[in-house]
Coordinates of C-alpha atoms in Angstrom, one line a residue:
Chain A
X97 CA 112.2 -126.5 87.2
X98 CA 108.7 -128.1 85.8
X99 CA 107.0 -130.7 87.9
X100 CA 107.3 -133.2 85.1
X101 CA 111.0 -132.6 85.3
X102 CA 111.1 -133.6 88.8
X103 CA 108.8 -136.6 87.9
X104 CA 111.4 -138.1 85.6
X105 CA 112.9 -139.6 88.5
X106 CA 115.7 -142.3 87.8
X107 CA 114.2 -145.7 88.2
X108 CA 115.2 -147.7 91.2
X109 CA 117.8 -150.7 90.8
X110 CA 115.9 -153.5 91.5
X111 CA 116.7 -155.3 94.8
X112 CA 119.7 -157.7 94.8
X113 CA 118.5 -160.9 94.5
X114 CA 121.9 -162.9 94.4
X115 CA 124.4 -163.2 97.1
X116 CA 127.1 -161.7 95.1
X117 CA 124.9 -158.4 94.4
X118 CA 124.0 -158.2 98.0
X119 CA 127.6 -158.0 99.1
X120 CA 128.1 -155.4 96.3
X121 CA 125.4 -153.5 97.7
X122 CA 126.9 -154.2 101.1
X123 CA 130.3 -152.8 100.8
X124 CA 129.2 -150.0 98.5
X125 CA 126.5 -148.4 101.0
X126 CA 129.3 -149.0 103.7
X127 CA 131.6 -146.8 102.0
X128 CA 129.0 -144.4 101.3
X129 CA 128.3 -144.1 104.9
X130 CA 131.9 -144.1 106.0
X131 CA 132.4 -141.0 103.4
X132 CA 129.8 -138.7 105.7
X133 CA 132.3 -139.1 108.7
X134 CA 135.1 -138.4 106.4
X135 CA 133.4 -134.9 105.5
X136 CA 132.9 -134.4 109.2
X137 CA 136.5 -134.6 110.0
X138 CA 137.7 -132.6 107.4
X139 CA 135.1 -130.0 108.5
X140 CA 135.9 -129.8 112.1
X141 CA 139.5 -130.2 112.4
X142 CA 139.1 -129.0 116.1
X143 CA 137.5 -132.1 117.0
X144 CA 140.4 -134.2 115.4
X145 CA 143.0 -131.9 117.6
X146 CA 141.0 -132.4 120.6
X147 CA 141.1 -136.4 119.8
X148 CA 144.4 -136.6 119.0
X149 CA 145.5 -134.6 122.2
X150 CA 143.9 -137.1 124.3
X151 CA 146.6 -139.9 123.8
X152 CA 149.5 -137.5 124.0
X153 CA 147.9 -136.2 127.1
X154 CA 148.2 -139.4 128.7
X155 CA 152.0 -139.9 127.6
X156 CA 152.7 -136.9 129.7
X157 CA 150.7 -137.8 132.3
X158 CA 151.8 -141.5 132.9
X159 CA 155.2 -140.8 131.4
X160 CA 156.2 -137.8 133.0
X161 CA 153.9 -137.3 136.3
X162 CA 153.5 -141.0 137.5
X163 CA 156.2 -142.6 135.4
X164 CA 159.3 -141.6 137.9
X165 CA 157.6 -143.5 140.9
X166 CA 156.4 -146.6 138.8
X167 CA 158.6 -149.9 138.7
X168 CA 158.0 -152.4 136.2
X169 CA 158.0 -155.9 137.1
X170 CA 160.9 -157.5 136.1
X171 CA 162.6 -154.6 135.4
X172 CA 163.0 -152.0 132.3
X173 CA 162.3 -148.5 131.3
X174 CA 158.7 -147.5 132.3
X175 CA 158.4 -145.7 129.0
X176 CA 158.8 -148.6 126.9
X177 CA 156.3 -150.5 129.5
X178 CA 154.0 -147.6 129.3
X179 CA 153.3 -146.9 125.4
X180 CA 151.9 -150.4 124.3
X181 CA 149.6 -150.1 127.3
X182 CA 148.6 -146.7 126.1
X183 CA 147.8 -148.0 122.2
X184 CA 145.6 -150.5 123.9
X185 CA 143.8 -148.0 126.0
X186 CA 143.4 -145.7 123.2
X187 CA 141.8 -148.6 121.3
X188 CA 139.4 -149.5 124.2
X189 CA 138.6 -145.6 124.4
X190 CA 137.7 -145.5 120.9
X191 CA 134.6 -147.6 121.8
X192 CA 133.1 -144.4 123.6
X193 CA 133.3 -142.6 120.4
X194 CA 131.7 -145.5 118.6
X195 CA 128.8 -145.5 121.3
X196 CA 128.4 -141.8 120.9
X197 CA 128.1 -141.4 117.3
X198 CA 125.9 -144.7 117.0
X199 CA 123.4 -143.1 119.7
X200 CA 123.8 -139.6 118.2
X201 CA 122.2 -140.9 114.6
X202 CA 119.5 -142.8 116.6
X203 CA 118.5 -139.7 118.6
X204 CA 118.5 -137.6 115.6
X205 CA 116.2 -139.9 113.4
X206 CA 119.3 -140.6 111.0
X207 CA 119.0 -144.5 112.1
X208 CA 115.3 -144.7 111.3
X209 CA 115.6 -142.5 108.3
X210 CA 118.3 -145.2 107.0
X211 CA 116.1 -148.1 108.3
X212 CA 113.1 -147.0 106.2
X213 CA 115.3 -147.1 103.2
X214 CA 116.5 -150.1 100.5
X215 CA 119.7 -150.3 102.2
X216 CA 121.0 -153.5 104.3
X217 CA 121.3 -153.5 108.0
X218 CA 124.8 -154.5 107.6
X219 CA 126.0 -151.9 105.3
X220 CA 125.0 -148.9 107.9
X221 CA 126.9 -150.8 110.7
X222 CA 129.8 -151.9 108.3
X223 CA 130.0 -147.8 107.5
X224 CA 130.3 -147.1 111.0
X225 CA 133.1 -149.9 111.1
X226 CA 135.0 -148.5 108.3
X227 CA 134.9 -145.0 109.7
X228 CA 136.2 -145.9 113.2
X229 CA 139.0 -148.0 111.8
X230 CA 140.5 -144.9 109.6
X231 CA 140.1 -143.1 112.9
X232 CA 141.9 -145.8 114.8
X233 CA 144.8 -146.2 112.5
X234 CA 145.4 -142.2 112.7
X235 CA 145.3 -142.6 116.5
X236 CA 147.9 -145.4 116.5
X237 CA 149.9 -143.1 114.1
X238 CA 149.8 -140.1 116.4
X239 CA 150.7 -142.0 119.6
X240 CA 153.4 -144.0 118.0
X241 CA 155.1 -140.9 117.0
X242 CA 154.3 -139.5 120.3
X243 CA 155.9 -142.2 121.9
X244 CA 159.2 -142.0 119.7
X245 CA 159.8 -138.9 120.7
X246 CA 159.5 -139.6 124.6
X247 CA 162.0 -142.2 124.2
X248 CA 160.1 -145.3 123.4
X249 CA 161.5 -147.7 120.9
X250 CA 160.8 -151.4 119.6
X251 CA 163.8 -153.7 119.8
X252 CA 161.9 -156.5 117.4
X253 CA 161.6 -156.5 114.1
X254 CA 159.9 -154.5 111.7
X255 CA 157.2 -157.4 111.0
X256 CA 156.9 -158.1 114.6
X257 CA 156.1 -154.3 114.9
X258 CA 153.4 -154.6 112.4
X259 CA 151.8 -157.6 113.8
X260 CA 151.4 -155.7 117.0
X261 CA 149.6 -152.9 115.5
X262 CA 147.7 -155.6 113.4
X263 CA 146.6 -156.9 116.9
X264 CA 145.7 -153.5 118.3
X265 CA 143.3 -152.9 115.2
X266 CA 141.9 -156.3 115.5
X267 CA 140.8 -155.4 119.1
X268 CA 139.4 -152.0 117.9
X269 CA 137.6 -153.7 115.1
X270 CA 136.0 -156.2 117.6
X271 CA 135.3 -153.4 119.9
X272 CA 133.3 -151.5 117.2
X273 CA 130.9 -153.9 117.0
X274 CA 130.5 -154.0 121.0
X275 CA 130.2 -149.9 120.7
X276 CA 127.7 -150.2 118.0
X277 CA 125.4 -152.8 120.2
X278 CA 125.7 -150.3 123.3
X279 CA 125.0 -147.2 121.0
X280 CA 121.8 -148.6 119.5
X281 CA 120.9 -149.8 123.1
X282 CA 121.5 -146.3 124.9
X283 CA 118.5 -144.4 125.7
X284 CA 119.8 -141.1 125.0
X285 CA 123.2 -139.3 124.2
X286 CA 123.8 -138.3 127.7
X287 CA 123.4 -142.1 128.5
X288 CA 125.7 -143.1 126.0
X289 CA 128.4 -140.3 127.0
X290 CA 128.3 -142.2 130.2
X291 CA 130.1 -145.1 128.7
X292 CA 133.0 -143.3 129.4
X293 CA 132.7 -143.9 132.8
X294 CA 132.8 -147.6 132.7
X295 CA 135.8 -147.5 130.3
X296 CA 138.2 -146.1 132.6
X297 CA 138.1 -148.9 135.1
X298 CA 138.1 -151.2 132.3
X299 CA 141.4 -149.9 131.1
X300 CA 143.0 -149.3 134.7
X301 CA 142.1 -153.0 135.7
X302 CA 144.4 -154.2 133.2
X303 CA 148.3 -154.4 132.8
X304 CA 148.1 -151.0 130.8
X305 CA 149.9 -148.9 133.3
X306 CA 151.4 -151.3 136.2
X307 CA 152.3 -154.9 136.5
X308 CA 149.5 -157.1 137.6
X309 CA 152.4 -158.9 139.7
X310 CA 152.7 -155.9 142.0
X311 CA 148.9 -155.9 142.3
X312 CA 147.0 -157.6 145.5
X313 CA 146.7 -161.2 144.3
X314 CA 142.8 -161.2 143.5
X315 CA 143.2 -157.5 141.4
X316 CA 146.1 -159.0 139.8
X317 CA 144.1 -162.1 138.5
X318 CA 141.1 -159.9 137.3
X319 CA 143.9 -157.8 135.6
X320 CA 145.5 -160.7 133.9
X321 CA 142.5 -161.9 132.6
X322 CA 141.0 -158.7 131.2
X323 CA 140.6 -159.1 127.7
X324 CA 142.7 -155.8 127.3
X325 CA 145.6 -157.3 128.9
X326 CA 146.2 -159.9 126.3
X327 CA 146.5 -157.3 123.7
X328 CA 148.8 -155.2 126.0
X329 CA 151.0 -158.2 126.7
X330 CA 151.2 -159.4 123.2
X331 CA 152.1 -155.8 121.8
X332 CA 154.8 -155.7 124.6
X333 CA 156.2 -159.0 123.4
X334 CA 155.9 -158.1 119.8
X335 CA 157.7 -154.7 120.4
X336 CA 160.2 -156.5 122.6
X337 CA 159.5 -153.8 125.5
X338 CA 159.6 -155.2 129.1
X339 CA 157.0 -156.3 131.5
X340 CA 156.0 -159.4 130.0
X341 CA 156.1 -161.8 132.8
X342 CA 154.2 -163.8 135.0
X343 CA 153.4 -167.4 134.9
X344 CA 149.7 -167.7 134.9
X345 CA 147.9 -169.5 131.9
X346 CA 147.0 -166.1 130.6
X347 CA 150.4 -164.5 130.3
X348 CA 151.5 -167.7 128.9
X349 CA 149.2 -167.8 126.2
X350 CA 149.0 -164.4 125.5
X351 CA 149.0 -164.3 121.8
X352 CA 146.3 -167.1 121.7
X353 CA 144.3 -164.8 124.2
X354 CA 145.2 -161.6 122.2
X355 CA 143.5 -163.4 118.8
X356 CA 140.8 -165.1 121.0
X357 CA 139.6 -162.4 123.0
X358 CA 138.6 -160.1 119.7
X359 CA 137.3 -162.9 117.9
X360 CA 134.9 -163.5 120.8
X361 CA 133.9 -160.2 121.2
X362 CA 133.0 -160.1 117.5
X363 CA 131.2 -163.3 117.6
X364 CA 128.9 -162.3 120.2
X365 CA 128.7 -158.4 119.3
X366 CA 128.3 -158.4 115.5
X367 CA 125.0 -160.4 115.4
X368 CA 123.9 -158.5 118.2
X369 CA 124.4 -155.1 116.6
X370 CA 122.9 -156.4 113.5
X371 CA 119.6 -157.8 115.0
X372 CA 119.2 -154.7 117.5
X373 CA 119.6 -152.3 114.5
X374 CA 116.9 -154.6 112.5
X375 CA 114.7 -155.0 115.3
X376 CA 111.1 -154.0 114.6
X377 CA 109.4 -154.7 117.6
X378 CA 110.5 -151.3 119.6
Chain B
X286 CA 99.7 -152.1 92.6
X287 CA 97.1 -151.7 90.2
X288 CA 95.8 -148.1 89.6
X289 CA 92.8 -148.4 91.8
X290 CA 94.4 -150.1 94.6
X291 CA 94.6 -147.8 97.6
X292 CA 98.0 -146.4 98.6
X293 CA 97.5 -147.5 102.0
X294 CA 95.5 -150.0 104.0
X295 CA 95.6 -151.0 107.6
X296 CA 93.3 -153.5 108.8
X297 CA 92.8 -154.1 112.5
X298 CA 96.6 -153.4 113.7
X299 CA 97.5 -154.3 117.3
X300 CA 100.6 -152.9 118.9
X301 CA 101.3 -153.3 122.7
X302 CA 104.1 -151.8 124.7
X303 CA 103.9 -154.0 128.2
X304 CA 100.3 -153.5 129.2
X305 CA 99.5 -150.6 127.1
X306 CA 98.1 -151.0 123.8
X307 CA 99.3 -148.1 121.6
X308 CA 97.4 -149.7 118.9
X309 CA 94.0 -151.1 119.3
X310 CA 92.3 -152.2 116.4
X311 CA 93.7 -149.5 113.9
X312 CA 91.9 -149.1 110.5
X313 CA 92.8 -147.0 107.6
X314 CA 92.3 -146.6 103.9
X315 CA 94.0 -144.1 102.0
X316 CA 93.2 -143.5 98.1
X317 CA 96.0 -143.1 95.7
X318 CA 97.1 -139.6 95.3
X319 CA 95.1 -138.4 98.5
X320 CA 96.5 -136.5 101.4
X321 CA 95.6 -137.9 104.9
X322 CA 96.1 -136.1 108.2
X323 CA 96.4 -138.5 111.1
X324 CA 95.1 -136.1 113.9
X325 CA 95.5 -136.8 117.8
X326 CA 97.2 -136.0 120.9
X327 CA 100.3 -137.1 122.2
X328 CA 100.2 -140.9 123.1
X329 CA 97.3 -141.5 120.9
X330 CA 99.0 -144.1 118.6
X331 CA 99.8 -141.9 115.5
X332 CA 103.5 -142.6 115.6
X333 CA 103.4 -146.1 116.4
X334 CA 100.9 -146.5 113.5
X335 CA 103.4 -144.4 110.9
X336 CA 106.4 -146.8 112.0
X337 CA 104.6 -149.9 111.3
X338 CA 103.3 -148.6 108.0
X339 CA 107.0 -147.7 107.1
X340 CA 108.4 -151.2 108.0
X341 CA 110.4 -150.0 111.3
X342 CA 107.9 -151.8 113.5
X343 CA 106.3 -154.9 113.3
X344 CA 102.7 -155.1 114.4
X345 CA 101.3 -157.6 117.2
X346 CA 98.3 -158.3 115.3
X347 CA 96.6 -157.0 112.2
X348 CA 97.8 -156.2 108.7
X349 CA 98.9 -153.6 106.2
X350 CA 99.8 -152.8 103.1
X351 CA 101.6 -149.9 101.7
X352 CA 101.7 -149.3 97.5
X353 CA 99.8 -152.6 97.3
X354 CA 102.7 -154.4 99.2
X355 CA 102.5 -156.3 102.4
X356 CA 104.8 -154.4 105.2
X357 CA 105.1 -157.7 107.5
X358 CA 106.4 -160.1 104.4
X359 CA 108.0 -157.7 102.0
X360 CA 109.4 -154.9 104.1
X361 CA 112.4 -154.5 101.6
X362 CA 110.1 -154.0 98.6
X363 CA 107.8 -151.6 100.6
X364 CA 111.0 -149.7 101.6
X365 CA 111.8 -149.0 97.6
X366 CA 108.5 -147.2 97.2
X367 CA 108.1 -145.1 100.2
X368 CA 109.5 -141.9 101.9
X369 CA 109.8 -141.4 105.5
X370 CA 110.2 -137.9 107.4
X371 CA 110.5 -138.6 111.1
X372 CA 109.6 -135.8 113.8
X373 CA 113.2 -134.5 113.7
X374 CA 114.8 -133.6 110.7
X375 CA 117.7 -135.9 109.4
X376 CA 119.8 -133.3 107.8
X377 CA 123.5 -133.4 108.4
X378 CA 124.6 -130.1 109.5
X379 CA 127.9 -130.4 108.6
X380 CA 127.3 -131.4 105.0
X381 CA 126.1 -128.8 102.7
X382 CA 122.6 -129.2 101.2
X383 CA 124.1 -130.7 97.9
X384 CA 126.2 -133.0 100.0
X385 CA 123.3 -133.9 101.8
X386 CA 121.3 -135.1 98.8
X387 CA 124.3 -136.9 97.2
X388 CA 124.7 -139.0 100.2
X389 CA 120.8 -140.1 99.8
X390 CA 121.0 -140.6 96.1
X391 CA 124.2 -142.8 96.6
X392 CA 122.2 -144.7 99.3
X393 CA 119.0 -145.2 96.7
X394 CA 122.1 -146.6 94.6
X395 CA 122.1 -144.1 91.7
X396 CA 124.9 -144.0 89.8
X397 CA 127.6 -141.2 90.5
X398 CA 126.3 -139.4 87.2
X399 CA 122.4 -139.7 87.8
X400 CA 123.3 -138.5 91.7
X401 CA 124.9 -135.5 90.6
X402 CA 121.8 -134.6 88.1
X403 CA 119.1 -135.7 90.5
X404 CA 120.7 -133.6 93.3
X405 CA 120.7 -130.6 91.2
X406 CA 117.1 -131.2 90.2
X407 CA 116.1 -131.6 93.6
X408 CA 117.8 -128.7 95.2
X409 CA 115.9 -126.7 92.3
X410 CA 112.6 -128.0 93.0
X411 CA 112.5 -127.2 96.5
X412 CA 114.0 -123.9 96.2
X413 CA 117.4 -124.5 97.4
X414 CA 119.8 -124.0 94.6
X415 CA 121.3 -121.0 96.1
X416 CA 121.7 -122.6 99.6
X417 CA 122.9 -125.6 97.9
X418 CA 126.5 -125.3 98.9
X419 CA 125.9 -123.8 102.3
X420 CA 126.5 -126.2 105.4
X421 CA 122.9 -127.0 106.5
X422 CA 123.5 -126.0 110.1
X423 CA 123.1 -122.4 108.5
X424 CA 119.4 -123.5 107.3
X425 CA 116.4 -121.9 108.6
X426 CA 113.8 -124.5 110.0
X427 CA 111.4 -124.4 107.1
X428 CA 114.7 -125.0 104.7
X429 CA 116.1 -128.1 106.7
X430 CA 112.4 -129.5 106.3
X431 CA 112.4 -128.9 102.7
X432 CA 116.2 -130.4 102.5
X433 CA 114.5 -133.5 104.2
X434 CA 111.7 -133.5 101.7
X435 CA 113.9 -133.2 98.7
X436 CA 116.0 -136.2 100.3
X437 CA 112.6 -138.4 100.1
X438 CA 112.1 -137.4 96.4
X439 CA 115.5 -139.4 94.9
X440 CA 113.1 -141.7 93.8
X441 CA 109.7 -140.2 93.7
X442 CA 108.1 -142.1 96.2
X443 CA 104.6 -143.7 95.8
X444 CA 103.8 -142.8 99.5
X445 CA 105.3 -140.3 101.8
X446 CA 105.0 -140.4 105.3
X447 CA 105.4 -137.5 107.5
X448 CA 105.4 -137.4 111.4
X449 CA 104.4 -134.0 112.5
X450 CA 106.3 -132.1 109.9
X451 CA 105.7 -128.7 111.2
X452 CA 106.1 -129.0 114.8
X453 CA 108.3 -126.5 116.3
X454 CA 108.0 -124.3 113.2
X455 CA 107.0 -120.7 113.1
X456 CA 104.0 -119.8 111.0
X457 CA 106.2 -118.5 108.1
X458 CA 108.5 -121.8 108.3
X459 CA 105.4 -123.4 108.4
X460 CA 103.8 -122.0 105.4
X461 CA 107.1 -122.7 103.7
X462 CA 106.6 -126.4 104.0
X463 CA 103.3 -126.5 103.2
X464 CA 103.7 -125.1 100.1
X465 CA 106.5 -127.6 99.4
X466 CA 104.2 -130.4 100.4
X467 CA 101.5 -129.3 98.2
X468 CA 104.3 -129.5 95.4
X469 CA 105.1 -132.9 96.1
X470 CA 101.1 -133.8 96.1
X471 CA 101.1 -132.5 92.6
X472 CA 103.8 -135.3 91.4
X473 CA 101.3 -137.6 92.4
X474 CA 102.4 -138.9 95.5
X475 CA 100.4 -140.2 98.2
X476 CA 100.9 -138.4 101.6
X477 CA 99.9 -139.7 105.0
X478 CA 101.1 -136.9 107.7
X479 CA 100.7 -137.0 111.4
X480 CA 99.7 -133.8 113.2
X481 CA 98.5 -132.4 116.3
X482 CA 97.1 -129.1 114.4
X483 CA 93.8 -129.1 113.3
X484 CA 94.6 -126.5 111.0
X485 CA 97.2 -128.4 109.5
X486 CA 95.2 -131.1 108.6
X487 CA 92.4 -128.5 107.2
X488 CA 94.8 -126.8 105.1
X489 CA 96.3 -129.9 103.1
X490 CA 94.4 -132.9 103.9
X491 CA 91.6 -134.6 101.5
X492 CA 91.0 -136.8 104.4
X493 CA 91.2 -136.3 108.2
X494 CA 91.3 -139.5 110.4
X495 CA 91.3 -138.7 114.2
X496 CA 93.0 -141.2 116.6
X497 CA 92.6 -141.8 120.0
X498 CA 93.6 -144.7 122.5
X499 CA 94.9 -146.5 119.2
X500 CA 91.8 -146.6 117.4
X501 CA 90.1 -144.5 114.7
X502 CA 87.1 -142.3 116.2
X503 CA 86.7 -140.3 113.0
X504 CA 87.4 -140.4 109.4
X505 CA 86.4 -138.3 106.5
X506 CA 86.9 -135.0 104.6
X507 CA 87.9 -132.2 106.7
X508 CA 84.4 -130.3 105.8
X509 CA 82.6 -133.5 107.3
X510 CA 84.9 -133.2 110.4
X511 CA 84.3 -129.6 111.0
X512 CA 80.6 -130.1 110.3
X513 CA 80.6 -132.7 113.1
X514 CA 82.2 -130.5 115.4
X515 CA 80.3 -127.6 114.9
X516 CA 82.9 -125.7 112.5
X517 CA 84.3 -122.5 113.8
X518 CA 84.0 -120.8 117.1
X519 CA 83.1 -117.5 118.3
X520 CA 84.3 -116.4 121.7
X521 CA 83.5 -113.4 123.4
X522 CA 85.5 -112.0 126.5
X523 CA 83.6 -109.8 128.9
X524 CA 85.3 -106.7 131.1
X525 CA 82.7 -107.4 133.6
X526 CA 81.9 -111.0 135.2
X527 CA 78.2 -109.6 135.8
X528 CA 77.6 -109.5 132.1
X529 CA 78.6 -113.4 131.5
X530 CA 74.9 -114.5 131.8
X531 CA 73.1 -112.2 129.5
X532 CA 76.2 -112.4 127.0
X533 CA 75.7 -116.0 127.0
X534 CA 72.3 -115.7 126.1
X535 CA 72.9 -113.2 123.2
X536 CA 75.7 -116.0 121.9
X537 CA 73.4 -118.6 122.2
X538 CA 70.5 -116.9 120.1
X539 CA 73.0 -116.0 117.2
X540 CA 74.8 -119.3 117.3
X541 CA 71.5 -121.3 117.7
X542 CA 73.0 -123.5 120.2
X543 CA 73.7 -123.3 123.8
X544 CA 76.9 -121.2 124.7
X545 CA 79.7 -122.6 126.9
X546 CA 80.8 -120.2 129.8
X547 CA 84.1 -120.0 131.6
X548 CA 83.3 -117.7 134.3
X549 CA 87.2 -117.4 135.6
X550 CA 88.1 -116.3 131.8
X551 CA 85.1 -114.2 131.7
X552 CA 84.5 -116.1 128.3
X553 CA 81.5 -117.2 126.3
X554 CA 82.0 -119.5 123.5
X555 CA 80.0 -121.4 121.0
X556 CA 80.0 -123.0 117.6
X557 CA 79.9 -120.3 114.9
X558 CA 78.6 -122.5 111.5
X559 CA 77.7 -119.1 109.6
X560 CA 80.7 -117.2 110.7
X561 CA 80.3 -113.6 109.7
X562 CA 76.6 -113.3 110.3
X563 CA 76.9 -115.1 113.7
X564 CA 79.8 -112.3 114.6
X565 CA 78.1 -109.4 113.3
X566 CA 74.8 -110.3 115.0
X567 CA 76.7 -110.9 118.5
X568 CA 78.6 -107.6 118.0
X569 CA 75.2 -105.7 117.3
X570 CA 73.3 -107.5 120.4
X571 CA 76.3 -106.8 122.7
X572 CA 76.3 -102.9 121.8
X573 CA 72.5 -102.7 121.9
X574 CA 72.4 -104.4 125.3
X575 CA 75.2 -102.2 126.6
X576 CA 77.5 -104.9 127.3
X577 CA 81.3 -104.1 127.3
X578 CA 83.6 -106.8 125.5
X579 CA 87.2 -107.0 125.7
X580 CA 87.4 -108.8 122.4
X581 CA 84.9 -110.8 120.0
X582 CA 86.6 -113.1 117.6
X583 CA 86.0 -115.9 115.4
X584 CA 88.6 -118.9 115.5
X585 CA 89.2 -122.4 114.5
X586 CA 88.4 -125.1 117.0
X587 CA 91.3 -126.3 119.0
X588 CA 92.2 -130.0 119.1
X589 CA 91.0 -130.0 122.7
X590 CA 87.4 -129.1 121.7
X591 CA 87.6 -131.6 118.6
X592 CA 88.2 -134.4 121.2
X593 CA 85.6 -133.0 123.7
X594 CA 83.1 -133.0 121.1
X595 CA 84.2 -136.6 119.6
X596 CA 85.0 -138.3 122.9
X597 CA 83.2 -136.3 125.6
X598 CA 86.4 -135.8 127.5
X599 CA 89.5 -133.6 126.8
X600 CA 92.5 -134.7 124.9
X601 CA 94.8 -134.1 127.7
X602 CA 93.1 -136.1 130.7
X603 CA 93.5 -140.1 129.3
X604 CA 95.4 -140.7 132.0
X605 CA 97.8 -142.9 130.2
X606 CA 99.9 -142.2 127.4
X607 CA 99.8 -145.6 125.7
X608 CA 102.4 -144.9 122.9
X609 CA 106.1 -144.4 124.0
X610 CA 107.2 -143.7 120.6
X611 CA 104.9 -140.7 120.5
X612 CA 106.9 -139.6 123.8
X613 CA 110.1 -139.3 122.6
X614 CA 111.3 -135.6 122.6
X615 CA 108.0 -134.3 121.9
X616 CA 107.1 -131.6 124.3
X617 CA 103.2 -131.6 125.5
X618 CA 101.2 -129.7 123.2
X619 CA 97.7 -130.7 123.5
X620 CA 96.4 -127.5 125.3
X621 CA 97.7 -125.3 122.9
X622 CA 95.4 -123.2 120.7
X623 CA 95.5 -124.4 117.1
X624 CA 97.2 -121.4 115.1
X625 CA 95.2 -119.9 112.3

């Protein structure tokens, strides 16, 4: 190839100047970036298997190892109680993936490279969110199949079940933004990886595995107000699974909280994440 | 940008991190089409300067223009005219070389057809056509750098910034990257690169800028810098410490200036402006005086010696490394001999 041939570079499309154009670029770039992750999954099936084995392992550990000695406040089969909790836990653990993925890009200089290019901050962040949501859907599907195999059933309508899955994905979507923010904040991939240590108590201090009514009073209150508990209770209600009880404000307004918490998390972290990405002072 | 406007202008850039000033009145002008080597030890402020010029960082004071555009007021426009290659390669290991380039082409908003054509062109220009469909994790260090370079040339940038492009590469890979860089200079792109290696600046740059404590302490063509610091150096390593004094006299006479003696290394060294004539005179006189030398050689001055000459102190005893950006993942290399 001659030098002149390479010099005939395609000319850069002008920067978008209308809001509509900006949105078009945002969506398009978001998809381009998400596509990169899709190729990663295809090339590294081992990682997918490991990622999917994780929730299955929890079904076995909690359902069979601990399940025999667990009781549900108000009665009911523990498996029916457990699976909605595991759905929510899987959504929460997804933040760990987001944090590590984002931080790896920072550590490897990919984020700086993106930032030096004429693409909007929003699209890089959106690309991450899209890829993570696809992964979340896959996770939920595997866990649902696994749950059905061990005897979990939903007793409500199909529409209600659909709504339950919608709430779970809403929670995951809101947590993506927190994950992006903390991933940009973490000083090293090692620090990012240690976020798992914080996620564990966060998912345990909820009504995921045990009824708050059976916990000491102060702990039960924390568990009831845990944002994750709202989603767990709401999905139990929609699936018509046991464990929907209690008479605190939090348990009585569970639908409101299951939508309100994620919206609040998103309102806080989406601007923070985009701002942190754009930050030109550090 | 008019044809006469410089490609890069920085005026009194200041950047502070807490109490340390990473940049302290940094001035720079790089002419269009030039290759500028920004030379300095860890923490001198090189990376901070590049990050400001590539719109990644906002300065606390001063102003800068790249390709004639102000980096503070129109960062988005600057980003359409520049390429930036950081200290690490941003190559995605799991993707193939071609997929990597397609990703960048799409992010520069080429149409799908343009992206395909451009990726092929870039693979060919940077000598990666054969490896194009292999995953990048199988690439050598030099190939990865070239793929990184190729990604910066989706739209031929007016100014290309490189932060220590050959750090960590072996000599063969380093040569590979150097020739690829010469290739992009031929396309008319202005290059601003940071380096800790004097010979790298010497090999590629038309302009060498030495930076220390966030300020420029020397700026000119490589020949001028070398003249300032006395050009190449001659080293004589002796078998017997007792000969040091006599050997120092011989070296000083040949070099025309006082020689430096490092007793514990049994080494005498001095600038050797007239390389070969100094070398042969020293060897002849050592033989005549029957002094047994273990080694006699000519070499480029190290960055340390450049600093000693320019600042009166060694590069590594500044006591503070002011530039957090320079510290990231970067081993301390200031004492290393410059590879020739």
